[in-house]
Each structure stands twice: as structure tokens, then as C-alpha cells.
Amino acid sequence: MSGYDVSALRAQFPILEQEVHGLPLVYLDNAATSQKPRAVLDVSRHYYEKLNSNIHRGTHYLAQEATAAHEKAREKIATHLNAGSPDEIIFTSGTTDGINLISSVLGYSGRIGKRDSIVISNLEHHSNTVPWQMLCERTGAELKVLPVHEDGTLELDVFHRYLDENPILIALTHISNAFGSVLPVRPLIQSAHEAGALVLIDGAQAVPHLSIDVQELDADFYVFSGHKAYAPTGIGVLYGKREHLEALPPWRGGGEMIKKVDYAGTTYNDLPFKYEAGTPNIEGALALGAALDFLNEIGLDDLHSHEASLIEHAATALSAIEGLKLYGPHDRAGALSFNIDGIHHYDLGTLLDQMGVAVRTGHHCCQPLMARFGITGTIRASFACFNDEGDVQRLADAVTKGARMLR
Ligand code: PLP
């Protein structure tokens, strides 16, 4: 940790060099999308300047080089997540896409019927809610929602009650995007498995902040988006245990997902290509590989300690502001969320922007969670490797000043 050089890291993000409304930019909206370091931007540019070609089946030099680079990126991701094999890494367009893939193929599999249930939590992003709702509408299965306590932690007694009813699948976020709270996913997965349920973990907010070991977690499926972890938009990953991905039917048809097409019937490709129909986001995959290299170079433990210390300082500074309420438990990673009595989150967020501080306001795609707390939204400050104590101070000063102006 002593080697953590935040100034050097900051210098790697060209976008941070600009001023916004005449003030140096404080970017605290990383949970929505992170900024991109030069190492990632260079890989994207290099791909289009030197490698651009469609992958697989190409006989020419560029096609072969691009294919090799794409598959090398898959290997990097497998290593980063400690997947059993690169075949268990499916490229998607993002977290939403990965969840829709699994919910759709579970539906196609014919395994889900009227007597079945699927469990999600009240903390889930709409992307980890609506696909399951749609699957339940199609199959007649029941969607059960795990409630949260006032402090934002899961009601574990209800979880165990739901498990007694033998759900087919539990879909949970690893870190809440609305509150920044970290869920104890390892023991939850273990209990779910003992009850015979599959588990999908939404790692959209976890991959940028924590070291992830899918084998240690024993998750059946783990999904995330590149763009929240220093990579571009339009690329994401679905990790799935080989046994499940092999047993489940394919999803979208066309392109690389076939072995042989005949009007009498098509034979589908082996993993991972079975789930990758159409030309993939090749540059995105390479850039995601570079983003994970970038994260590993910082070191996820050091990064986590740095961000945790910023969040703790921010929580302490903000708590001193009259009428300010922080949401979620103390065990946060990446983000913290708050409101101030009598002040609309949007109004304060707009003032913060005018003071050069970029945060997110609103429901954070968690409307049912907001409804649970009787609010329409919060102000969320979310951190990345380049944020420093100066950013925390600018946030606290801007919130103090903004609140004074709005009272
Ligand atoms: N799940 C969580 C926890 C998220 O924070 C987000 C994005 O904010 C998503 C899912 C959806 O990610 P994407 O829009 O990249 O598919």
C-alpha cells in the first residue's frame, strides 16, 4: 500500500486533465462508467490502426493476428477470474446482456415451470430484476424478492426460508450499485447450492474493486461489464461453469455459434463460441484484457485499501453535514449514497456539477429499492483508482455549500 501512487495513476487518465464549468473535474461517477487509462485507449487505437480484421475462419495475416489477440484476451479474463478454462468465458456486450443470456436459455431449456421459483434481492439493479421477471412471466414461475433491513443488509432468515422452497436459481449482486454495500456472496452461494439452486452473481460493481475468484466463490454464473472496469462500453463477460454452459441450449443464432448449417438442422459449436453469435466486439475484448492488466498492475488489494480509505473519509466528512443520511451498511466498496433532509437529490446533484463534481443522482436503476426506503433517489459518489483525498474534500465542501444554498 505504501507504493500506491495516486498522482501517477491520475496522470494516466487524459479525460481528467480538463476543467468542467471552469473548475478541475472531480469525477465520482465511476459506478456508472469508469474513465479509461491510456493503456486501454492505446490498445483500442492500436487494434484499429494495426490489427483490424474479422476474426475466426480468416486465412490472411490480419485475420489470424486479430483472432489470436481476441483469444489471448479471453485467456487473460479466465486467468483474472480464476475460471477453470477460457471456454467458460463468454464475451457479451455487458452485464445486462449476460443476465439476459442466462435467463433466456434457462427458459428455452424447459427446466422452469409453474411450480418453480427464482430468488433475487431487493438490492438488485433492474438488469438483474427485469430479465427474471420476464422469465417468470413466460414460464409461470414465481419471482421471490429477498427483503433488506433498514441498514440495507439482506434479511437472511427470509433467504433460508426461500431456500426451503427449492428455488431453481438465486440471482444476487456482489456489490450494490445503489448503496455500495458488499454482499457476503460466498456463504450465500454455499447455502443456495446445499438447497440445489443455481447461483448467478452480478459482478458489475465488484470487478473494478475486488479480486474475484469464481472457483473459490463457486458461482455457477458470474457476469460483469467492461466499461465499469476501465474498459470501453459494449464489452462484457459471462463466466459460466462448463457443465451448465454445455447442458443449456444456445441463445442467439448465427455466425460463430454454428458447426454446420443444413436446412434439415444446424449443429452448434463448442464452448465458448456456442454463445457468441455474430461478429463480436473484437477491439472491446482486447481493451478489456488491457484494463484487467491495468488493474492487476495496481494490485486489487492495494486498490481496495485506497478506495476504502477514501470512502471512509468521505462518509465521516459527509456525516458531519446537518440532515445528511448515508444509506447501506458500513461495509462499502466503490460507492456511497446519501440524501439530505428536505433537499431533492437532483437539485443538489446539479449544484455539485456546477462546482465541478460529477456524481450520479436518481434511482440508480433500483426503483424497487428506492421504494423500500420511501425515496425517489439518492446522491451517489463512486470512486476509482485515480480519486484522492482532494476529491473527497471537494465533494464534502461542495455538498456543504450546495446544501446551504438549497435550504
Ligand atoms: N448490475 C449492476 C450492479 C450495475 O451497477 C449495472 C450498471 O450500472 C448493471 C447491472 C448493468 O450494467 P450494463 O448497463 O453495463 O449492462
PDB file of C-alpha atoms and ligand atoms in Angstrom, residues 31-32 93-97 99 125 127-128 173 175-177 202-205 225 227-228 364-365 380, ligand 1:
ATOM      1  CA  ALA A  31     -20.079   3.169 -10.825  1.00  0.00           C
ATOM      2  CA  ALA A  32     -21.990   4.410 -13.876  1.00  0.00           C
ATOM      3  CA  SER A  93     -21.979  -6.708 -24.577  1.00  0.00           C
ATOM      4  CA  GLY A  94     -22.202  -6.204 -20.801  1.00  0.00           C
ATOM      5  CA  THR A  95     -23.780  -7.320 -17.553  1.00  0.00           C
ATOM      6  CA  THR A  96     -27.334  -6.844 -18.827  1.00  0.00           C
ATOM      7  CA  ASP A  97     -26.584  -8.958 -21.874  1.00  0.00           C
ATOM      8  CA  ILE A  99     -28.061 -11.912 -17.450  1.00  0.00           C
ATOM      9  CA  HIS A 125     -30.227  -3.387 -10.449  1.00  0.00           C
ATOM     10  CA  SER A 127     -30.801  -5.595 -15.155  1.00  0.00           C
ATOM     11  CA  ASN A 128     -30.830  -8.318 -12.515  1.00  0.00           C
ATOM     12  CA  THR A 173     -25.450  -8.645  -6.826  1.00  0.00           C
ATOM     13  CA  ILE A 175     -21.835  -5.136  -4.580  1.00  0.00           C
ATOM     14  CA  SER A 176     -24.962  -2.965  -4.535  1.00  0.00           C
ATOM     15  CA  ASN A 177     -24.664  -0.253  -7.165  1.00  0.00           C
ATOM     16  CA  ASP A 202     -23.928  -9.785 -10.832  1.00  0.00           C
ATOM     17  CA  GLY A 203     -20.343  -8.607 -10.550  1.00  0.00           C
ATOM     18  CA  ALA A 204     -20.802  -5.295 -12.392  1.00  0.00           C
ATOM     19  CA  GLN A 205     -19.709  -3.284  -9.339  1.00  0.00           C
ATOM     20  CA  SER A 225     -19.360  -5.116 -17.803  1.00  0.00           C
ATOM     21  CA  HIS A 227     -16.946  -0.232 -19.067  1.00  0.00           C
ATOM     22  CA  LYS A 228     -17.168  -0.081 -15.269  1.00  0.00           C
ATOM     23  CA  HIS A 364     -29.646   4.153  -9.936  1.00  0.00           C
ATOM     24  CA  CYS A 365     -31.827   1.617 -11.836  1.00  0.00           C
ATOM     25  CA  ARG A 380     -24.132   8.537  -5.172  1.00  0.00           C
TER      26      ARG A 380
HETATM   27  N1  PLP B   1     -25.796  -4.567 -12.443  1.00  0.00           N
HETATM   28  C1  PLP B   1     -25.245  -3.620 -11.682  1.00  0.00           C
HETATM   29  C2  PLP B   1     -24.992  -3.907 -10.231  1.00  0.00           C
HETATM   30  C3  PLP B   1     -24.904  -2.394 -12.232  1.00  0.00           C
HETATM   31  O1  PLP B   1     -24.361  -1.447 -11.478  1.00  0.00           O
HETATM   32  C4  PLP B   1     -25.167  -2.165 -13.606  1.00  0.00           C
HETATM   33  C5  PLP B   1     -24.891  -0.846 -14.205  1.00  0.00           C
HETATM   34  O2  PLP B   1     -24.973   0.166 -13.553  1.00  0.00           O
HETATM   35  C6  PLP B   1     -25.721  -3.198 -14.357  1.00  0.00           C
HETATM   36  C7  PLP B   1     -26.023  -4.378 -13.752  1.00  0.00           C
HETATM   37  C8  PLP B   1     -25.976  -3.030 -15.826  1.00  0.00           C
HETATM   38  O3  PLP B   1     -24.743  -2.910 -16.492  1.00  0.00           O
HETATM   39  P1  PLP B   1     -24.692  -2.641 -18.057  1.00  0.00           P
HETATM   40  O4  PLP B   1     -25.581  -1.476 -18.316  1.00  0.00           O
HETATM   41  O5  PLP B   1     -23.255  -2.354 -18.309  1.00  0.00           O
HETATM   42  O6  PLP B   1     -25.166  -3.881 -18.727  1.00  0.00           O
END
